[in-house]
Tab-separated table of C-alpha atoms in Angstrom:
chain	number	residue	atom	x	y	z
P	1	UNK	CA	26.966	7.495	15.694
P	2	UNK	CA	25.199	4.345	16.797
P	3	UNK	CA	21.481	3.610	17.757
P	4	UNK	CA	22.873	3.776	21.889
P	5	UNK	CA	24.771	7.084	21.960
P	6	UNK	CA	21.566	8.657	20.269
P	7	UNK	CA	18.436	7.393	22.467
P	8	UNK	CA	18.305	5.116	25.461
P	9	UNK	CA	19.176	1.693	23.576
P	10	UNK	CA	16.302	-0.471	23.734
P	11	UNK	CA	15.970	-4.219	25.693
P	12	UNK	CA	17.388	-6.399	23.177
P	13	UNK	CA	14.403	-8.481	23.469
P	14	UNK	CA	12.239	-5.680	22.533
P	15	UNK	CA	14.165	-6.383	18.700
P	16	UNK	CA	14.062	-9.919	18.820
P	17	UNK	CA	11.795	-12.647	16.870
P	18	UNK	CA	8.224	-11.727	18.051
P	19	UNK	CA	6.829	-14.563	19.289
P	20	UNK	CA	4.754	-17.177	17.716
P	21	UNK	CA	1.775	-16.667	19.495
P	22	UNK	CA	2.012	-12.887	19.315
P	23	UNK	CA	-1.383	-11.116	18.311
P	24	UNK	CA	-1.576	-8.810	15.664
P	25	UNK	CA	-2.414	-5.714	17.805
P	26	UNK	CA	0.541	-6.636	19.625
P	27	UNK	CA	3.354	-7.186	16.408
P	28	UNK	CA	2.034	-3.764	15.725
P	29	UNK	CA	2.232	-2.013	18.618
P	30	UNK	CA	6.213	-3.522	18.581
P	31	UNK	CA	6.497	-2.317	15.402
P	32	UNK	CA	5.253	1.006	16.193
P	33	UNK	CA	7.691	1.184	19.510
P	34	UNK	CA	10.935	0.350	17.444
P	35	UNK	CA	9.558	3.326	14.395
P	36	UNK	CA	9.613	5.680	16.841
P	37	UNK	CA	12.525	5.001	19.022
P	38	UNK	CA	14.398	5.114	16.235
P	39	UNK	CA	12.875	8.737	15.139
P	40	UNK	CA	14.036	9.923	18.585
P	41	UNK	CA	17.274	8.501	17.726
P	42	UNK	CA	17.938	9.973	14.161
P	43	UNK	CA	15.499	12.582	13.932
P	44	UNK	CA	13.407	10.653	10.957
P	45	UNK	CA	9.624	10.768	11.526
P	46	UNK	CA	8.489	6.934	12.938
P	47	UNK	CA	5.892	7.161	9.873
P	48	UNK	CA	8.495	7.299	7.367
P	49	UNK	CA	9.948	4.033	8.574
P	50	UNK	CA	6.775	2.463	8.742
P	51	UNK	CA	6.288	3.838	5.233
P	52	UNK	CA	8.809	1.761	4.084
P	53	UNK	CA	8.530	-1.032	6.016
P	54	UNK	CA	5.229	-1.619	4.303
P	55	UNK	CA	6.442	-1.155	1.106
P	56	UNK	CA	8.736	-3.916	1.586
P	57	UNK	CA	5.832	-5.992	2.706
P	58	UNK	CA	3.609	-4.978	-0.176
P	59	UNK	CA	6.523	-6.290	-2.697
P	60	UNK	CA	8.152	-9.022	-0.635
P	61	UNK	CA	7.813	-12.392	-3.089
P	62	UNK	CA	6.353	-15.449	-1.520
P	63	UNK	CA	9.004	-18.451	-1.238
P	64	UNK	CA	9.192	-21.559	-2.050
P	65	UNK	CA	9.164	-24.434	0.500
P	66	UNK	CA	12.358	-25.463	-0.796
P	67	UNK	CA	13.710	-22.057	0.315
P	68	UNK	CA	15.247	-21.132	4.361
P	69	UNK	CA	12.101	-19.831	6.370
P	70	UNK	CA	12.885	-16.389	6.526
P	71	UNK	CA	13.847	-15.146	10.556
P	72	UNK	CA	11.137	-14.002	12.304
P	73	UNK	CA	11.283	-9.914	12.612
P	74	UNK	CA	9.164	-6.952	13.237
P	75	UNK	CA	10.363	-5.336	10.142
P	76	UNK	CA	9.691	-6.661	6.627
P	77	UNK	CA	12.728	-4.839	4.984
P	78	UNK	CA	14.760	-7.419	3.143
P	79	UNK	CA	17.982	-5.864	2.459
P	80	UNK	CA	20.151	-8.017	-0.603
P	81	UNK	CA	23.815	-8.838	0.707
P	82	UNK	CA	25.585	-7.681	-1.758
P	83	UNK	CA	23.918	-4.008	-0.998
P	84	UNK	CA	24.368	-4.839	2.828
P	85	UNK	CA	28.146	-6.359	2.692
P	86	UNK	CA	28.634	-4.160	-0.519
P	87	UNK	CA	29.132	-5.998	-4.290
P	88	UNK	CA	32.854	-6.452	-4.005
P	89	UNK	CA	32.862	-8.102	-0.574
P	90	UNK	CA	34.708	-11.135	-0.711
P	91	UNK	CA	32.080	-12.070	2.644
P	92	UNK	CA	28.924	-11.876	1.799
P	93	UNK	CA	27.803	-12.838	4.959
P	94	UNK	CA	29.874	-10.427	6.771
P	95	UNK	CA	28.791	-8.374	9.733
P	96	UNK	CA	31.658	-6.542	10.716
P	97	UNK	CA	30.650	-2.961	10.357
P	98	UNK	CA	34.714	-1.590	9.373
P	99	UNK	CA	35.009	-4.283	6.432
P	100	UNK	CA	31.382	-3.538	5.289
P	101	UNK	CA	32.052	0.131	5.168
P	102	UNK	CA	35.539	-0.403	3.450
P	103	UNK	CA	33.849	-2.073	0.474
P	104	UNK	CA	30.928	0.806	0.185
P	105	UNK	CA	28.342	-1.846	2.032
P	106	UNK	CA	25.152	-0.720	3.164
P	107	UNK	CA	25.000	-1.977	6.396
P	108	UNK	CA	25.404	0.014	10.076
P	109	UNK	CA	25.579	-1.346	13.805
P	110	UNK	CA	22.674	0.112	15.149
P	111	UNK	CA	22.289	-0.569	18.912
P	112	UNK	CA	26.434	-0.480	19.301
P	113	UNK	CA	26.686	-4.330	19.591
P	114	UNK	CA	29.338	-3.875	17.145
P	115	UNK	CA	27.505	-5.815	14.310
P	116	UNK	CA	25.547	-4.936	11.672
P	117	UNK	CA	23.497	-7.653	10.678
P	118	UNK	CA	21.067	-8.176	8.229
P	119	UNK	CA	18.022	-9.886	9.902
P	120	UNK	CA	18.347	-7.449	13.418
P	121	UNK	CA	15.514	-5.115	12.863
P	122	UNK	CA	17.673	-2.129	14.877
P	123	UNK	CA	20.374	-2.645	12.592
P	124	UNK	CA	18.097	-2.162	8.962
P	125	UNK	CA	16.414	0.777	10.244
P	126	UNK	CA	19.492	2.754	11.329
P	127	UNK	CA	21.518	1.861	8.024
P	128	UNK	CA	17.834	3.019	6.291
P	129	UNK	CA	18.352	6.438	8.205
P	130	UNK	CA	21.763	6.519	7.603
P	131	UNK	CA	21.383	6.730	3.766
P	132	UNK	CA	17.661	8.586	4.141
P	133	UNK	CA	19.888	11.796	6.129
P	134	UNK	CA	22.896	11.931	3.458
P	135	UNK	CA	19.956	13.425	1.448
P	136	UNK	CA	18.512	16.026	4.291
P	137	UNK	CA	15.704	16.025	6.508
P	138	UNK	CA	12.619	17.573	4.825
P	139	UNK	CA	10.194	15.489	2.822
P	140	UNK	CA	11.454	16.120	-0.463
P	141	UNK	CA	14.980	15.126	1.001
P	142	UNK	CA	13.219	11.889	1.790
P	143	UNK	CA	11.368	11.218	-1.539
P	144	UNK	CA	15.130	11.810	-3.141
P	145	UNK	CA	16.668	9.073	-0.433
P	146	UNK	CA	14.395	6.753	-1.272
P	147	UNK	CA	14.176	7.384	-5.149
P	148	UNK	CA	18.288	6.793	-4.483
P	149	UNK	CA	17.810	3.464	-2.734
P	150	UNK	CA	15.448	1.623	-4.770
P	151	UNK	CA	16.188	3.948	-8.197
P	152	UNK	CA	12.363	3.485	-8.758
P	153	UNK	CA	9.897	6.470	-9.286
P	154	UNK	CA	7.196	4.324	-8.111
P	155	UNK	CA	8.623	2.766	-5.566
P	156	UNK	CA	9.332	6.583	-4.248
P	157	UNK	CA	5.663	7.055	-5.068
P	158	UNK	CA	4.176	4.322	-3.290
P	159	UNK	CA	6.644	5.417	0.181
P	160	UNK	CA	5.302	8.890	-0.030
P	161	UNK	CA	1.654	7.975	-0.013
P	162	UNK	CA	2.210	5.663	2.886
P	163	UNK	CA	3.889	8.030	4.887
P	164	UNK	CA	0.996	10.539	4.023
P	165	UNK	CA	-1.459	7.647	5.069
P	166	UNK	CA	0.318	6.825	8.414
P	167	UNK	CA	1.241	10.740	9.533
P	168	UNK	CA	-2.757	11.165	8.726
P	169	UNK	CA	-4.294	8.902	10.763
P	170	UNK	CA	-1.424	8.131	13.225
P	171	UNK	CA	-1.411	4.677	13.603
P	172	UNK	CA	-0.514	1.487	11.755
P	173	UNK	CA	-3.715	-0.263	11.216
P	174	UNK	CA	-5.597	0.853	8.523
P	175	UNK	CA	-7.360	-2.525	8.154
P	176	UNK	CA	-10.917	-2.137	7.253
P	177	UNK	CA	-13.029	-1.520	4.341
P	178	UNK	CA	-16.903	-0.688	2.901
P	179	UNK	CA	-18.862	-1.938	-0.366
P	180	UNK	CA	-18.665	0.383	-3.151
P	181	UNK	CA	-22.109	0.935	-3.306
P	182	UNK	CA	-24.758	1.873	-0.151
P	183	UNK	CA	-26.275	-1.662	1.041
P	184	UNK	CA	-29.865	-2.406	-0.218
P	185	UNK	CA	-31.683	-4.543	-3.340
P	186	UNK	CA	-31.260	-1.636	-5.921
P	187	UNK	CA	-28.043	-3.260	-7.556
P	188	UNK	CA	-26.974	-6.240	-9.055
P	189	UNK	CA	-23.393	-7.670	-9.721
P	190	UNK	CA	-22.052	-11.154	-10.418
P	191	UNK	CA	-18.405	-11.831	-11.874
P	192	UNK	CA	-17.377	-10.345	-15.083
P	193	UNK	CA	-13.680	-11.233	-14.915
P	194	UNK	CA	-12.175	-11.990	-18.240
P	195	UNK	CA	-15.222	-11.775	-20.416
P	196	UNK	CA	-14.715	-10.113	-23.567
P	197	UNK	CA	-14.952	-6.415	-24.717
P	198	UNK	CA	-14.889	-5.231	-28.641
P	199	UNK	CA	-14.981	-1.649	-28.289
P	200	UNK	CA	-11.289	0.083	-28.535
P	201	UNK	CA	-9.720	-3.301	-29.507
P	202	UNK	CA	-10.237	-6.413	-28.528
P	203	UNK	CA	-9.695	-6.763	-24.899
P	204	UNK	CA	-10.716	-8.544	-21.580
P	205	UNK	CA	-12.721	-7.252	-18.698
P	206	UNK	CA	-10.874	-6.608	-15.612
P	207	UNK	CA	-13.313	-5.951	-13.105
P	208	UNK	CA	-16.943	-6.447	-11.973
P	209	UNK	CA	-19.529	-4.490	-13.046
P	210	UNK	CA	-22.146	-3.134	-10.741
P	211	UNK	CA	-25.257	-2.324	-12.283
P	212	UNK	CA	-27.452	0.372	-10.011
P	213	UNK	CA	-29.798	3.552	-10.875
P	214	UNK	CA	-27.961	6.555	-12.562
P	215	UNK	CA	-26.914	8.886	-9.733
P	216	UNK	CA	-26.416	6.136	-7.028
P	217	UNK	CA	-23.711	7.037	-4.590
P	218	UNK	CA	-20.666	5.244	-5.036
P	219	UNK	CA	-18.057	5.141	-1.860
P	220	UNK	CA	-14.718	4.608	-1.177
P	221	UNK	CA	-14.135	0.743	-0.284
P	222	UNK	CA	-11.077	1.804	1.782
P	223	UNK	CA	-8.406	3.892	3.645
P	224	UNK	CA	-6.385	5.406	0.873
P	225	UNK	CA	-5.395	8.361	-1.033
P	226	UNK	CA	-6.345	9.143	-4.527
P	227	UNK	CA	-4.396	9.136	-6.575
P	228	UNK	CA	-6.268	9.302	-10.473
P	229	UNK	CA	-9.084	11.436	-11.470
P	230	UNK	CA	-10.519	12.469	-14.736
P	231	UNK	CA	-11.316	11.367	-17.919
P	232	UNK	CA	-10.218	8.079	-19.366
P	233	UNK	CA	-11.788	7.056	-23.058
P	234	UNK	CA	-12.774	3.360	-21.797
P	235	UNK	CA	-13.976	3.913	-18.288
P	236	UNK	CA	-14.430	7.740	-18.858
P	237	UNK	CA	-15.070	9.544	-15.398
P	238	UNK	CA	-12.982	7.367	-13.056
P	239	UNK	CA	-11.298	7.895	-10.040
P	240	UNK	CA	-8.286	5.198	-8.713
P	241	UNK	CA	-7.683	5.157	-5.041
P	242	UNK	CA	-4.238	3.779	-3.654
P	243	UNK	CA	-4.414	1.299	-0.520
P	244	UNK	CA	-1.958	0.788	2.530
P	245	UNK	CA	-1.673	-2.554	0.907
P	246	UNK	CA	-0.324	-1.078	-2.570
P	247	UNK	CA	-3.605	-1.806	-3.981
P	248	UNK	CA	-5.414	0.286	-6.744
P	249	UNK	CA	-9.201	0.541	-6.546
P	250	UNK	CA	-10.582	1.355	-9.561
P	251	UNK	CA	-13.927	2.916	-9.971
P	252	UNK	CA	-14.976	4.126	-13.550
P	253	UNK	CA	-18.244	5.399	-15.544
P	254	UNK	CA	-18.979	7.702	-13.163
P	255	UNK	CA	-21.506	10.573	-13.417
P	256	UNK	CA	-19.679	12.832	-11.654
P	257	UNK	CA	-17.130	13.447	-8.004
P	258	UNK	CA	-17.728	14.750	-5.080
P	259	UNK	CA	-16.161	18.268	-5.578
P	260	UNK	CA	-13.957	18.709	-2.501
P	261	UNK	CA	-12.453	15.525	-3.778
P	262	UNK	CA	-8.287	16.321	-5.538
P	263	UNK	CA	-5.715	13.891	-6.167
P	264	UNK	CA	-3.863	13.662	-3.294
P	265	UNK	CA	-6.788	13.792	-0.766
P	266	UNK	CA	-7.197	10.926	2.250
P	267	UNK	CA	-10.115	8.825	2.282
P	268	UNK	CA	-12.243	6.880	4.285
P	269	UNK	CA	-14.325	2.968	4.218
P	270	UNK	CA	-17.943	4.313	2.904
P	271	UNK	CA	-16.692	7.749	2.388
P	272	UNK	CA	-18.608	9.330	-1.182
P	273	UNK	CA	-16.216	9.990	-3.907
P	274	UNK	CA	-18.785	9.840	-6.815
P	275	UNK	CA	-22.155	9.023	-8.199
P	276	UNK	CA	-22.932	5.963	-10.590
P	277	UNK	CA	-23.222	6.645	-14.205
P	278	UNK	CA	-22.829	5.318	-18.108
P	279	UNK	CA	-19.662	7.687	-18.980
P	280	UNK	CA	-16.969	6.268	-21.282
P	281	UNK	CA	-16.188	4.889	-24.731
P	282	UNK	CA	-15.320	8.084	-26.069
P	283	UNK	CA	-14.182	11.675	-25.742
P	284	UNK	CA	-14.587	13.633	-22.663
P	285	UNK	CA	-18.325	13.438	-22.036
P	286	UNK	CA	-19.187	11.054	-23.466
P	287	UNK	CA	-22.206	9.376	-21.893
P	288	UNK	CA	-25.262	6.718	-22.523
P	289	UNK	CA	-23.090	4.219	-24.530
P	290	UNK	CA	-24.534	1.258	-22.011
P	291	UNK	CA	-26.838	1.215	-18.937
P	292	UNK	CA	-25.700	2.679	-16.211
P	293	UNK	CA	-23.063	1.031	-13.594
P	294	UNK	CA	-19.885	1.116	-11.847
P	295	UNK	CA	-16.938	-0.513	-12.929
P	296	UNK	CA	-14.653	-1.316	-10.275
P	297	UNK	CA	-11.344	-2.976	-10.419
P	298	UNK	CA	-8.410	-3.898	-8.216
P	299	UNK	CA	-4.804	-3.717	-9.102
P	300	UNK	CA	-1.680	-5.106	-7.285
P	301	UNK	CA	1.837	-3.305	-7.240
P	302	UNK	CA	4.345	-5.878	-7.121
P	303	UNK	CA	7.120	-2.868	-7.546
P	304	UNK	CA	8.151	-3.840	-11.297
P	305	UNK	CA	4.492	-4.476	-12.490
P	306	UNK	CA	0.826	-3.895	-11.695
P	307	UNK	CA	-1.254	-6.293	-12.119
P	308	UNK	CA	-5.443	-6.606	-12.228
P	309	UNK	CA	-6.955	-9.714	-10.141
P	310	UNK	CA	-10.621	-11.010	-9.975
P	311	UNK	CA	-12.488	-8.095	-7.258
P	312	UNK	CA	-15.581	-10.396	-7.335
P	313	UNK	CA	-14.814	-12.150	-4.011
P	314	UNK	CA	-13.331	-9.009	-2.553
P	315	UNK	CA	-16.822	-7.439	-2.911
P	316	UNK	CA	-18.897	-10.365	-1.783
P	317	UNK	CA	-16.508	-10.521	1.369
P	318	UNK	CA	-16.751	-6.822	1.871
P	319	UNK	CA	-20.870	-6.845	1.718
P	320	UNK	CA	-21.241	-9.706	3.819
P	321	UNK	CA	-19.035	-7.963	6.675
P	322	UNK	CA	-21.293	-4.739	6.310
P	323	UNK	CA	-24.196	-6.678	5.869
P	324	UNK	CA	-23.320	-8.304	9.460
P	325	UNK	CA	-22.071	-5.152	11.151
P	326	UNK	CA	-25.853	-3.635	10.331
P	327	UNK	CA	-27.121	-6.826	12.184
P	328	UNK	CA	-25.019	-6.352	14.771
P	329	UNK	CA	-26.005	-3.235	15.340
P	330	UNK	CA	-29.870	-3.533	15.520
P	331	UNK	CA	-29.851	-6.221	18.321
C-alpha cells in the first residue's frame, strides 16, 4: 500500500521545503495538514505523529557549521541510513524502495513516486506507520511500536505524554507559560545556581529558590502533564511537571497539592498545583528545616540524559511577560 491508493495524494508542494519566510502559525498549520492526511491514510491518529515528530525535535543535536545544512522539512524526524537503506546495504544512499526492503531497510514510498527517500516528509511518516501498525492499532500497540523503534523506555515515555498533550488540547501550539508564583511584592528570588548545599552530601544547587509566606499558591509555569508527586528526602513534597518541549519543571518543599491533582493529569500556565512550604531534608513530613520557599528547577531530556540548566532567566522572562500582559490589560 502506498500513501496515494490510501487517501487523495497530496500536492507535492504541500511536502516540500516550507519556505523561508514562512510564519510559524503557518509551518504549523502544514505540519498539522500532512499529520492528519496521513491518519486518514493509515488509520494512525494525526497526534501520534505529531507526538513523535516532537520528540525528534526535543532530541535533535545542534550541528556544527562544518556540517551540510540539514533540508528544509515540516517534519523533524531524522531517520539514520543505515536504519532507512538497512545496515547491510551496500547503498547507503539508496532510495529504491525493492533493494531497501531486500536488505530489511526501514524506508517506504509514501506518495507512490516510487522512492522512498529520507528527507521527503510523506515518505518518513508512512515508513513510521508502517512499523507503528506491525504492532496493532490501540495505544498500547503504539507505546510497544515505538518502545521497538527507538528500544528506549523513555523515549516511549516521553511519545506517550505528547500524544496525551496534543489529543488533549487538539492543536500543536502549546507555547505559553505563567510564573510559579501569583505576581505581587510578597516574594523574593535571585539566582542560586550552583551554590553549595551540605546536607545529604555535598552537592550543588540546581535551581532558584523562591522565598514567599508559608501557604502561598504555587502554579503551574506551563502546559504539561505531571508526571512526579510525593515525597522526596531533599526537596520533600514536590511535584515534576513534563513540557511539550521535553522539559521537567521541578517544584519542591511544598506544603501540600491541590487534591484533584494525580500523576498523569494535564495542566495549565497559572493553573494551582500546590502551596509554598519548608518540607524536606528528611523523612516523610518532615518540615521547618529552613524558611519557607519554593524550589523550582528545570531539566532537559536530551533522550540518553537529563540534564538541570540555570531557571533564573526563564523566570525573570516569564514575570516580565505576565507582568506586561497585566498592563496590557488595564489600558
Amino acid at each position: 500500500m502506498v500513501w496515494g491508493s490510501a487517501a487523495p495524494s497530496p500536492a507535492r508542494a504541500e511536502t516540500k521545503a516550507p519556505a523561508v519566510e514562512a510564519s510559524k502559525a503557518e509551518l504549523s498549520a502544514a505540519r498539522r495538514q500532512l499529520f492528519e492526511q496521513m491518519s486518514a491514510a493509515t488509520g494512525i491518529p494525526w497526534f501520534n505523529f505529531a507526538a513523535i515528530d516532537q520528540y525528534e525535535r526535543t532530541i535533535a543535536k545542534k550541528k556544527s557549521p562544518a556540517e551540510p545544512a540539514r533540508a528544509a522539512r515540516l517534519t523533524g524526524i531524522d531517520i539514520p541510513a543505515p536504519v532507512w537503506c538497512g545496515p547491510l546495504n551496500p547503498d547507503q544512499g539508496d532510495t529504491s524502495p525493492k533493494s531497501i526492503g531486500f536488505f530489511g531497510g526501514f524506508g517506504r514510498d509514501g506518495d507512490g513516486d516510487g522512492a522512498a527517500r529520507a528527507d521527503n516528509d510523506t515518505d518518513v511518516l508512512f515508513s513510521i506507520a508502517s512499523h507503528l501498525l506491525k504492532y496493532g492499532t490501540s495505544p498500547s500497540d503504539f507505546s510497544i511500536g515505538v518502545w521497538e523503534y527507538y528500544h528506549n523506555g523513555r523515549a516511549a515515555q516521553r511519545v506517550a505524554q505528547f500524544a496525551k498533550l496534543y489529543e488533549h488540547f487538539g492543536r500543536l501550539d502549546l507555547s505559553g507559560n505563567a510564573f510559579p508564583l501569583p505576581l505581587g511584592n510578597s516574594y523574593a528570588y535571585r539566582s542560586t545556581w550552583g551554590s553549595g548545599r551540605s546536607w545529604g552530601g555535598a552537592r550543588i544547587h540546581e535551581g532558584t529558590d523562591l522565598f514567599a509566606p508559608h501557604g502561598m499558591t504555587v502554579r503551574s509555569t506551563c502546559y504539561g502533564i505531571v508526571e512526579t508527586k510525593g515525597w522526596n528526602r531533599y526537596g520533600g513534597w514536590r511535584i515534576g511537571i513534563r513540557d511539550i518541549e521535553n522539559r521537567y519543571h521541578y517544584y519542591a518543599h511544598l506544603t501540600g497539592y491541590e487534591k484533584s491533582l494525580s500523576r498523569g493529569d494535564i495542566v495549565t500556565p497559572g493553573q494551582t498545583i500546590g502551596w509554598v512550604g519548608s518540607s524536606g531534608y528528611g523523612n516523610p513530613g518532615t518540615q521547618g528545616k529552613f524558611p519557607p520557599h519554593l524550589h523550582f528547577g528545570i531539566y532537559r531530556d536530551r533522550g540518553i540524559t537529563e540534564w538541570a540548566f540555570d531557571p533564573y532567566p526563564l523566570l525573570k522572562q516569564w514575570e516580565n511577560e505576565e507582568y506586561r500582559a497585566l498592563r496590557k490589560k488595564k489600558k
